[in-house]
PDB file of C-alpha atoms in Angstrom:
ATOM      1  CA  UNK A  18       1.981 -24.009 -27.700  1.00 54.00           C
ATOM      2  CA  UNK A  19      -0.926 -25.170 -29.082  1.00 52.00           C
ATOM      3  CA  UNK A  20      -2.753 -26.329 -26.671  1.00 56.00           C
ATOM      4  CA  UNK A  21      -2.086 -22.677 -25.180  1.00 54.00           C
ATOM      5  CA  UNK A  22      -3.687 -21.322 -28.481  1.00 51.00           C
ATOM      6  CA  UNK A  23      -6.758 -23.273 -28.611  1.00 54.00           C
ATOM      7  CA  UNK A  24      -7.732 -23.307 -24.310  1.00 53.00           C
ATOM      8  CA  UNK A  25      -7.827 -19.024 -24.611  1.00 52.00           C
ATOM      9  CA  UNK A  26      -8.812 -19.336 -28.311  1.00 54.00           C
ATOM     10  CA  UNK A  27     -12.248 -21.079 -26.758  1.00 58.00           C
ATOM     11  CA  UNK A  28     -12.390 -17.925 -24.372  1.00 58.00           C
ATOM     12  CA  UNK A  29     -12.567 -15.202 -27.277  1.00 57.00           C
ATOM     13  CA  UNK A  30     -14.685 -17.072 -29.588  1.00 58.00           C
ATOM     14  CA  UNK A  31     -17.125 -15.866 -26.961  1.00 67.00           C
ATOM     15  CA  UNK A  32     -16.569 -12.358 -26.953  1.00 74.00           C
ATOM     16  CA  UNK A  33     -17.798 -10.892 -30.267  1.00 78.00           C
ATOM     17  CA  UNK A  34     -15.079  -7.902 -30.286  1.00 83.00           C
ATOM     18  CA  UNK A  35     -12.272 -10.639 -30.578  1.00 85.00           C
ATOM     19  CA  UNK A  36     -10.898 -10.712 -34.430  1.00 86.00           C
ATOM     20  CA  UNK A  37      -9.420 -14.298 -34.671  1.00 86.00           C
ATOM     21  CA  UNK A  38      -7.383 -13.074 -38.011  1.00 88.00           C
ATOM     22  CA  UNK A  39      -5.967 -10.682 -36.349  1.00 91.00           C
ATOM     23  CA  UNK A  40      -4.745 -13.434 -33.124  1.00 89.00           C
ATOM     24  CA  UNK A  41      -3.634 -15.706 -35.687  1.00 92.00           C
ATOM     25  CA  UNK A  42      -1.040 -13.543 -36.921  1.00 92.00           C
ATOM     26  CA  UNK A  43       0.410 -12.322 -33.814  1.00 92.00           C
ATOM     27  CA  UNK A  44       0.763 -16.020 -33.124  1.00 92.00           C
ATOM     28  CA  UNK A  45       2.773 -16.564 -36.277  1.00 95.00           C
ATOM     29  CA  UNK A  46       5.296 -13.708 -34.523  1.00 94.00           C
ATOM     30  CA  UNK A  47       5.242 -16.237 -31.289  1.00 89.00           C
ATOM     31  CA  UNK A  48       5.983 -19.178 -33.028  1.00 93.00           C
ATOM     32  CA  UNK A  49      10.007 -17.739 -32.782  1.00 92.00           C
ATOM     33  CA  UNK A  50      11.927 -18.704 -29.605  1.00 84.00           C
ATOM     34  CA  UNK A  51      15.127 -17.778 -28.423  1.00 78.00           C
ATOM     35  CA  UNK A  52      18.288 -18.809 -30.449  1.00 78.00           C
ATOM     36  CA  UNK A  53      15.844 -19.628 -33.670  1.00 87.00           C
ATOM     37  CA  UNK A  54      16.469 -17.207 -36.093  1.00 91.00           C
ATOM     38  CA  UNK A  55      14.661 -18.441 -39.225  1.00 95.00           C
ATOM     39  CA  UNK A  56      11.026 -20.659 -39.367  1.00 96.00           C
ATOM     40  CA  UNK A  57       9.694 -22.101 -42.457  1.00 96.00           C
ATOM     41  CA  UNK A  58       5.677 -22.215 -42.964  1.00 96.00           C
ATOM     42  CA  UNK A  59       5.498 -25.837 -42.117  1.00 96.00           C
ATOM     43  CA  UNK A  60       7.397 -25.525 -38.754  1.00 96.00           C
ATOM     44  CA  UNK A  61       4.557 -22.552 -37.923  1.00 96.00           C
ATOM     45  CA  UNK A  62       1.912 -24.793 -39.026  1.00 95.00           C
ATOM     46  CA  UNK A  63       2.744 -27.407 -36.693  1.00 94.00           C
ATOM     47  CA  UNK A  64       3.335 -25.175 -33.983  1.00 93.00           C
ATOM     48  CA  UNK A  65       0.464 -23.633 -33.962  1.00 93.00           C
ATOM     49  CA  UNK A  66      -1.624 -25.901 -35.279  1.00 93.00           C
ATOM     50  CA  UNK A  67      -2.961 -23.617 -38.378  1.00 94.00           C
ATOM     51  CA  UNK A  68      -3.184 -25.112 -42.185  1.00 95.00           C
ATOM     52  CA  UNK A  69      -0.350 -24.528 -43.881  1.00 95.00           C
ATOM     53  CA  UNK A  70      -2.450 -22.490 -46.549  1.00 95.00           C
ATOM     54  CA  UNK A  71      -3.575 -19.916 -44.197  1.00 96.00           C
ATOM     55  CA  UNK A  72       0.143 -19.816 -42.580  1.00 96.00           C
ATOM     56  CA  UNK A  73       1.251 -18.864 -45.802  1.00 96.00           C
ATOM     57  CA  UNK A  74      -1.489 -15.687 -46.163  1.00 95.00           C
ATOM     58  CA  UNK A  75      -0.763 -14.682 -42.903  1.00 96.00           C
ATOM     59  CA  UNK A  76       3.280 -14.857 -43.564  1.00 96.00           C
ATOM     60  CA  UNK A  77       2.640 -13.155 -46.755  1.00 96.00           C
ATOM     61  CA  UNK A  78       0.504 -10.339 -45.132  1.00 96.00           C
ATOM     62  CA  UNK A  79       3.320  -9.988 -42.257  1.00 96.00           C
ATOM     63  CA  UNK A  80       6.113  -9.710 -44.381  1.00 95.00           C
ATOM     64  CA  UNK A  81       4.395  -6.910 -46.509  1.00 94.00           C
ATOM     65  CA  UNK A  82       3.849  -5.054 -43.125  1.00 94.00           C
ATOM     66  CA  UNK A  83       7.731  -5.836 -41.715  1.00 92.00           C
ATOM     67  CA  UNK A  84       7.176  -7.872 -39.068  1.00 93.00           C
ATOM     68  CA  UNK A  85       8.797 -11.086 -41.024  1.00 95.00           C
ATOM     69  CA  UNK A  86      11.419 -10.707 -43.663  1.00 95.00           C
ATOM     70  CA  UNK A  87      12.122 -13.388 -46.032  1.00 95.00           C
ATOM     71  CA  UNK A  88      15.437 -15.324 -46.486  1.00 94.00           C
ATOM     72  CA  UNK A  89      15.751 -16.267 -50.198  1.00 93.00           C
ATOM     73  CA  UNK A  90      19.065 -17.799 -48.803  1.00 92.00           C
ATOM     74  CA  UNK A  91      17.335 -19.893 -45.531  1.00 94.00           C
ATOM     75  CA  UNK A  92      14.093 -20.655 -47.931  1.00 94.00           C
ATOM     76  CA  UNK A  93      12.261 -19.367 -44.234  1.00 96.00           C
ATOM     77  CA  UNK A  94      11.079 -16.382 -42.595  1.00 97.00           C
ATOM     78  CA  UNK A  95      12.920 -14.503 -39.516  1.00 95.00           C
ATOM     79  CA  UNK A  96      11.435 -11.649 -37.590  1.00 93.00           C
ATOM     80  CA  UNK A  97      11.300  -8.223 -39.130  1.00 93.00           C
ATOM     81  CA  UNK A  98      12.511  -4.753 -37.730  1.00 88.00           C
ATOM     82  CA  UNK A  99       8.542  -3.891 -37.168  1.00 89.00           C
ATOM     83  CA  UNK A 100       8.510  -6.810 -34.308  1.00 89.00           C
ATOM     84  CA  UNK A 101      12.264  -5.063 -32.729  1.00 79.00           C
ATOM     85  CA  UNK A 102      10.815  -1.783 -32.481  1.00 80.00           C
ATOM     86  CA  UNK A 103       7.670  -2.439 -30.494  1.00 82.00           C
ATOM     87  CA  UNK A 104       9.987  -5.082 -28.391  1.00 79.00           C
ATOM     88  CA  UNK A 105      12.324  -1.814 -27.517  1.00 72.00           C
ATOM     89  CA  UNK A 106       8.977   0.347 -26.765  1.00 71.00           C
ATOM     90  CA  UNK A 107       7.707  -2.062 -24.582  1.00 75.00           C
ATOM     91  CA  UNK A 108      10.884  -2.240 -22.910  1.00 71.00           C
ATOM     92  CA  UNK A 109      12.442   1.684 -22.534  1.00 65.00           C
ATOM     93  CA  UNK A 110       8.490   1.672 -20.852  1.00 64.00           C
ATOM     94  CA  UNK A 111       9.367  -0.738 -17.843  1.00 76.00           C
ATOM     95  CA  UNK A 112      10.592   2.214 -15.286  1.00 83.00           C
ATOM     96  CA  UNK A 113      11.481  -0.687 -12.705  1.00 90.00           C
ATOM     97  CA  UNK A 114      13.938  -2.352 -15.096  1.00 89.00           C
ATOM     98  CA  UNK A 115      16.445   0.859 -14.805  1.00 89.00           C
ATOM     99  CA  UNK A 116      15.221   1.191 -10.859  1.00 90.00           C
ATOM    100  CA  UNK A 117      15.980  -2.505 -10.007  1.00 95.00           C
ATOM    101  CA  UNK A 118      19.173  -3.476 -11.964  1.00 95.00           C
ATOM    102  CA  UNK A 119      21.947  -2.108  -9.519  1.00 96.00           C
ATOM    103  CA  UNK A 120      20.033  -4.097  -6.720  1.00 97.00           C
ATOM    104  CA  UNK A 121      19.681  -6.943  -8.644  1.00 97.00           C
ATOM    105  CA  UNK A 122      23.512  -6.711 -10.005  1.00 96.00           C
ATOM    106  CA  UNK A 123      24.631  -6.804  -6.201  1.00 97.00           C
ATOM    107  CA  UNK A 124      22.662  -9.805  -5.946  1.00 97.00           C
ATOM    108  CA  UNK A 125      23.948 -11.545  -8.263  1.00 96.00           C
ATOM    109  CA  UNK A 126      27.101 -10.803  -7.165  1.00 95.00           C
ATOM    110  CA  UNK A 127      26.786 -11.739  -3.490  1.00 95.00           C
ATOM    111  CA  UNK A 128      24.787 -15.000  -4.854  1.00 93.00           C
ATOM    112  CA  UNK A 129      26.788 -15.825  -7.876  1.00 92.00           C
ATOM    113  CA  UNK A 130      24.029 -16.623  -9.297  1.00 93.00           C
ATOM    114  CA  UNK A 131      21.180 -15.272 -12.042  1.00 95.00           C
ATOM    115  CA  UNK A 132      18.561 -12.773 -10.713  1.00 97.00           C
ATOM    116  CA  UNK A 133      15.516 -11.619 -13.271  1.00 97.00           C
ATOM    117  CA  UNK A 134      12.296  -9.731 -13.867  1.00 96.00           C
ATOM    118  CA  UNK A 135       9.746 -11.842 -15.548  1.00 95.00           C
ATOM    119  CA  UNK A 136       6.328 -10.837 -16.817  1.00 94.00           C
ATOM    120  CA  UNK A 137       3.521 -13.142 -18.385  1.00 94.00           C
ATOM    121  CA  UNK A 138       2.552 -14.192 -21.295  1.00 89.00           C
ATOM    122  CA  UNK A 139      -0.365 -16.584 -21.078  1.00 89.00           C
ATOM    123  CA  UNK A 140       1.103 -20.018 -19.204  1.00 94.00           C
ATOM    124  CA  UNK A 141       4.386 -18.217 -19.058  1.00 93.00           C
ATOM    125  CA  UNK A 142       6.851 -15.758 -17.779  1.00 95.00           C
ATOM    126  CA  UNK A 143       9.176 -14.022 -20.134  1.00 92.00           C
ATOM    127  CA  UNK A 144      12.078 -12.388 -18.983  1.00 94.00           C
ATOM    128  CA  UNK A 145      12.387  -8.656 -19.366  1.00 92.00           C
ATOM    129  CA  UNK A 146      15.872  -7.813 -17.258  1.00 93.00           C
ATOM    130  CA  UNK A 147      18.262 -10.655 -16.302  1.00 95.00           C
ATOM    131  CA  UNK A 148      21.485 -10.390 -14.184  1.00 95.00           C
ATOM    132  CA  UNK A 149      24.240 -12.873 -13.168  1.00 93.00           C
ATOM    133  CA  UNK A 150      26.991 -13.179 -10.907  1.00 90.00           C
ATOM    134  CA  UNK A 151      30.747 -13.197 -12.887  1.00 87.00           C
ATOM    135  CA  UNK A 152      31.098 -17.168 -11.403  1.00 74.00           C
ATOM    136  CA  UNK A 153      31.232 -19.344 -14.129  1.00 58.00           C
ATOM    137  CA  UNK A 154      28.759 -21.779 -13.117  1.00 67.00           C
ATOM    138  CA  UNK A 155      25.420 -20.170 -13.197  1.00 70.00           C
ATOM    139  CA  UNK A 156      22.364 -20.273 -15.206  1.00 73.00           C
ATOM    140  CA  UNK A 157      22.745 -18.121 -18.767  1.00 78.00           C
ATOM    141  CA  UNK A 158      19.440 -16.839 -19.481  1.00 84.00           C
ATOM    142  CA  UNK A 159      18.614 -13.469 -20.647  1.00 85.00           C
ATOM    143  CA  UNK A 160      15.620 -10.822 -21.434  1.00 85.00           C
ATOM    144  CA  UNK A 161      13.494 -12.748 -23.777  1.00 82.00           C
ATOM    145  CA  UNK A 162      13.803 -16.125 -22.202  1.00 89.00           C
ATOM    146  CA  UNK A 163      10.749 -17.919 -21.126  1.00 90.00           C
ATOM    147  CA  UNK A 164      10.120 -20.158 -18.700  1.00 95.00           C
ATOM    148  CA  UNK A 165       6.773 -22.191 -17.155  1.00 96.00           C
ATOM    149  CA  UNK A 166       4.060 -20.216 -14.994  1.00 97.00           C
ATOM    150  CA  UNK A 167       2.902 -23.049 -13.149  1.00 97.00           C
ATOM    151  CA  UNK A 168       5.991 -24.689 -12.042  1.00 97.00           C
ATOM    152  CA  UNK A 169       8.850 -22.165 -11.168  1.00 98.00           C
ATOM    153  CA  UNK A 170       9.632 -19.961  -8.348  1.00 98.00           C
ATOM    154  CA  UNK A 171       8.967 -16.688 -10.560  1.00 98.00           C
ATOM    155  CA  UNK A 172       5.745 -18.130 -11.901  1.00 98.00           C
ATOM    156  CA  UNK A 173       4.360 -18.995  -8.681  1.00 98.00           C
ATOM    157  CA  UNK A 174       5.582 -15.855  -6.865  1.00 98.00           C
ATOM    158  CA  UNK A 175       3.402 -14.148 -10.286  1.00 98.00           C
ATOM    159  CA  UNK A 176       0.484 -16.022  -9.068  1.00 98.00           C
ATOM    160  CA  UNK A 177       0.731 -15.571  -5.528  1.00 98.00           C
ATOM    161  CA  UNK A 178       0.558 -11.484  -6.426  1.00 97.00           C
ATOM    162  CA  UNK A 179      -2.235 -11.392  -8.361  1.00 97.00           C
ATOM    163  CA  UNK A 180      -5.896 -11.058  -7.046  1.00 96.00           C
ATOM    164  CA  UNK A 181      -7.927 -14.166  -6.231  1.00 96.00           C
ATOM    165  CA  UNK A 182     -10.259 -14.107  -9.486  1.00 96.00           C
ATOM    166  CA  UNK A 183      -7.098 -13.700 -11.338  1.00 96.00           C
ATOM    167  CA  UNK A 184      -5.462 -16.396 -10.017  1.00 97.00           C
ATOM    168  CA  UNK A 185      -8.286 -18.935  -9.949  1.00 96.00           C
ATOM    169  CA  UNK A 186      -9.089 -17.940 -14.051  1.00 95.00           C
ATOM    170  CA  UNK A 187      -5.034 -18.962 -14.531  1.00 96.00           C
ATOM    171  CA  UNK A 188      -5.049 -21.900 -12.424  1.00 96.00           C
ATOM    172  CA  UNK A 189      -8.170 -23.336 -14.412  1.00 95.00           C
ATOM    173  CA  UNK A 190      -6.380 -22.972 -17.554  1.00 94.00           C
ATOM    174  CA  UNK A 191      -3.324 -24.545 -16.016  1.00 96.00           C
ATOM    175  CA  UNK A 192      -5.400 -27.417 -15.077  1.00 94.00           C
ATOM    176  CA  UNK A 193      -6.567 -27.952 -18.460  1.00 92.00           C
ATOM    177  CA  UNK A 194      -3.027 -27.828 -20.141  1.00 90.00           C
ATOM    178  CA  UNK A 195      -1.343 -29.943 -17.410  1.00 88.00           C
ATOM    179  CA  UNK A 196      -4.374 -32.690 -17.079  1.00 81.00           C
ATOM    180  CA  UNK A 197      -2.823 -35.842 -15.611  1.00 88.00           C
ATOM    181  CA  UNK A 198      -0.008 -34.136 -13.906  1.00 94.00           C
ATOM    182  CA  UNK A 199      -2.873 -31.351 -12.219  1.00 96.00           C
ATOM    183  CA  UNK A 200      -2.844 -32.876  -9.273  1.00 96.00           C
ATOM    184  CA  UNK A 201       0.991 -32.922  -8.237  1.00 97.00           C
ATOM    185  CA  UNK A 202       1.196 -29.428  -9.655  1.00 97.00           C
ATOM    186  CA  UNK A 203      -1.926 -28.079  -8.158  1.00 97.00           C
ATOM    187  CA  UNK A 204      -0.230 -29.398  -4.627  1.00 97.00           C
ATOM    188  CA  UNK A 205       2.438 -27.451  -5.335  1.00 97.00           C
ATOM    189  CA  UNK A 206       1.108 -24.365  -6.224  1.00 97.00           C
ATOM    190  CA  UNK A 207      -0.890 -24.274  -2.955  1.00 97.00           C
ATOM    191  CA  UNK A 208       2.389 -24.917  -1.448  1.00 97.00           C
ATOM    192  CA  UNK A 209       4.087 -21.826  -2.878  1.00 97.00           C
ATOM    193  CA  UNK A 210       0.981 -19.877  -1.832  1.00 97.00           C
ATOM    194  CA  UNK A 211       1.338 -21.244   1.832  1.00 98.00           C
ATOM    195  CA  UNK A 212       5.259 -20.048   1.577  1.00 98.00           C
ATOM    196  CA  UNK A 213       4.323 -16.535   0.432  1.00 98.00           C
ATOM    197  CA  UNK A 214       2.095 -16.057   2.875  1.00 97.00           C
ATOM    198  CA  UNK A 215       4.446 -17.266   5.492  1.00 98.00           C
ATOM    199  CA  UNK A 216       7.697 -15.838   4.015  1.00 98.00           C
ATOM    200  CA  UNK A 217       7.033 -13.602   1.998  1.00 98.00           C
ATOM    201  CA  UNK A 218       8.913 -15.468  -1.435  1.00 98.00           C
ATOM    202  CA  UNK A 219       7.748 -18.883  -3.424  1.00 98.00           C
ATOM    203  CA  UNK A 220      10.464 -21.386  -4.021  1.00 97.00           C
ATOM    204  CA  UNK A 221      11.355 -23.912  -6.354  1.00 96.00           C
ATOM    205  CA  UNK A 222      10.279 -27.459  -6.362  1.00 94.00           C
ATOM    206  CA  UNK A 223      12.146 -29.520  -9.002  1.00 93.00           C
ATOM    207  CA  UNK A 224       8.896 -29.820 -10.803  1.00 95.00           C
ATOM    208  CA  UNK A 225      10.426 -28.125 -13.815  1.00 95.00           C
ATOM    209  CA  UNK A 226      14.095 -28.625 -13.529  1.00 94.00           C
ATOM    210  CA  UNK A 227      15.371 -30.795 -10.274  1.00 94.00           C
ATOM    211  CA  UNK A 228      18.805 -29.354 -11.443  1.00 94.00           C
ATOM    212  CA  UNK A 229      17.716 -25.496 -10.748  1.00 95.00           C
ATOM    213  CA  UNK A 230      17.013 -24.027  -6.934  1.00 96.00           C
ATOM    214  CA  UNK A 231      15.522 -20.392  -6.667  1.00 97.00           C
ATOM    215  CA  UNK A 232      13.171 -18.355  -4.849  1.00 98.00           C
ATOM    216  CA  UNK A 233      11.000 -15.532  -6.491  1.00 98.00           C
ATOM    217  CA  UNK A 234       9.466 -12.370  -5.131  1.00 98.00           C
ATOM    218  CA  UNK A 235       6.023 -10.997  -6.475  1.00 98.00           C
ATOM    219  CA  UNK A 236       5.950  -6.923  -7.470  1.00 96.00           C
ATOM    220  CA  UNK A 237       2.317  -6.134  -6.864  1.00 93.00           C
ATOM    221  CA  UNK A 238       0.484  -3.452  -8.490  1.00 88.00           C
ATOM    222  CA  UNK A 239      -3.228  -2.444  -7.768  1.00 86.00           C
ATOM    223  CA  UNK A 240      -3.326  -2.727 -11.751  1.00 88.00           C
ATOM    224  CA  UNK A 241      -3.270  -6.494 -12.736  1.00 90.00           C
ATOM    225  CA  UNK A 242      -1.774  -5.911 -16.165  1.00 88.00           C
ATOM    226  CA  UNK A 243       1.336  -4.548 -14.316  1.00 89.00           C
ATOM    227  CA  UNK A 244       2.252  -7.072 -11.659  1.00 94.00           C
ATOM    228  CA  UNK A 245       5.354  -9.120 -12.682  1.00 95.00           C
ATOM    229  CA  UNK A 246       7.627 -10.877 -10.462  1.00 98.00           C
ATOM    230  CA  UNK A 247      11.351 -11.532  -9.744  1.00 98.00           C
ATOM    231  CA  UNK A 248      13.819 -14.676  -9.263  1.00 98.00           C
ATOM    232  CA  UNK A 249      16.996 -15.387  -7.762  1.00 97.00           C
ATOM    233  CA  UNK A 250      18.405 -18.801  -8.686  1.00 95.00           C
ATOM    234  CA  UNK A 251      21.260 -20.822  -9.947  1.00 94.00           C
ATOM    235  CA  UNK A 252      22.731 -24.871 -10.244  1.00 93.00           C
ATOM    236  CA  UNK A 253      20.936 -26.812  -7.251  1.00 94.00           C
ATOM    237  CA  UNK A 254      24.229 -27.911  -6.001  1.00 92.00           C
ATOM    238  CA  UNK A 255      25.213 -24.345  -4.867  1.00 91.00           C
ATOM    239  CA  UNK A 256      22.514 -23.330  -3.824  1.00 93.00           C
ATOM    240  CA  UNK A 257      20.899 -25.707  -1.129  1.00 95.00           C
ATOM    241  CA  UNK A 258      17.381 -25.489   0.251  1.00 95.00           C
ATOM    242  CA  UNK A 259      18.636 -23.647   3.639  1.00 97.00           C
ATOM    243  CA  UNK A 260      20.310 -20.752   1.944  1.00 97.00           C
ATOM    244  CA  UNK A 261      17.117 -20.208  -0.096  1.00 97.00           C
ATOM    245  CA  UNK A 262      15.231 -20.246   2.858  1.00 97.00           C
ATOM    246  CA  UNK A 263      17.062 -18.035   5.214  1.00 98.00           C
ATOM    247  CA  UNK A 264      19.533 -15.737   3.145  1.00 98.00           C
ATOM    248  CA  UNK A 265      18.322 -15.770  -0.448  1.00 98.00           C
ATOM    249  CA  UNK A 266      15.046 -15.603  -0.273  1.00 98.00           C
ATOM    250  CA  UNK A 267      14.728 -12.959   2.677  1.00 98.00           C
ATOM    251  CA  UNK A 268      16.935 -10.876   0.328  1.00 98.00           C
ATOM    252  CA  UNK A 269      14.672 -10.789  -2.666  1.00 98.00           C
ATOM    253  CA  UNK A 270      12.053  -9.746  -0.665  1.00 98.00           C
ATOM    254  CA  UNK A 271      14.226  -6.614   0.687  1.00 97.00           C
ATOM    255  CA  UNK A 272      15.013  -6.073  -3.509  1.00 98.00           C
ATOM    256  CA  UNK A 273      11.333  -6.043  -4.231  1.00 97.00           C
ATOM    257  CA  UNK A 274      10.475  -4.003  -1.219  1.00 95.00           C
ATOM    258  CA  UNK A 275      12.866  -1.371  -2.113  1.00 94.00           C
ATOM    259  CA  UNK A 276      11.781  -1.387  -5.621  1.00 93.00           C
ATOM    260  CA  UNK A 277       8.366  -0.713  -4.770  1.00 90.00           C
ATOM    261  CA  UNK A 278       8.806   1.767  -2.780  1.00 89.00           C
ATOM    262  CA  UNK A 279      11.223   3.720  -5.513  1.00 86.00           C
ATOM    263  CA  UNK A 280       8.169   2.988  -7.962  1.00 83.00           C
ATOM    264  CA  UNK A 281       5.327   4.252  -5.399  1.00 76.00           C
ATOM    265  CA  UNK A 282       3.589   0.683  -5.647  1.00 63.00           C
ATOM    266  CA  UNK A 283       4.026  -0.379  -2.632  1.00 54.00           C
ATOM    267  CA  UNK A 284       0.530  -1.857  -1.372  1.00 50.00           C
ATOM    268  CA  UNK A 285       1.132  -1.921   2.211  1.00 45.00           C
TER     269      UNK A 285
END
């Protein structure tokens, strides 16, 4: 997380309109991860790389505004109701969730796997909707879960849905973050682009998790900010490559194209 902060702050430093204090306050809120209820100032300082006195001032301010609450029993902070209100406002405004959910559930039941929609947050994809089949063995990731942008089927699909300039910008940041692994990741991203051009979907390659197999398809929009991606995946032993290529990939493409048409976003 600290590497992402430094990378994006380097760009922001060139922007006179950029308010560093505001950005740092938001970084505090980003420290909380799914399944984590409480964090201390020390834990947030470690994750952000900010000095502890700075963290203390920011958490005090965020608590006054309702974005954090202090637990005397735990001696740590948790996210406040104001954050929840912002999150629900975002989700309520994503019409795609309501339009796509029935088809996503149908595919999840057919394949006995998970189907999700993700939006980009820096160098991660964040689930905004997730469904899964009724099988006992499947992925257990819900809305709010984060996965890497560079090494997942969903992330690669998202990159494929971007204009070249936006894709190059993000790949440059991925290069800066991954350093020694960049040649392998770059080759995999380029293969993902070829797969997308040939088949309309990307596939997982095991760089992130060798035990997970998945396909990804972008939901493209003329407004880059509205571009997102879908995935369909599960345990690798249940989803061999042949099933991904010949069955689930094409099914996910049809699902996304149907959603695009229903939203009036098909770019043809």
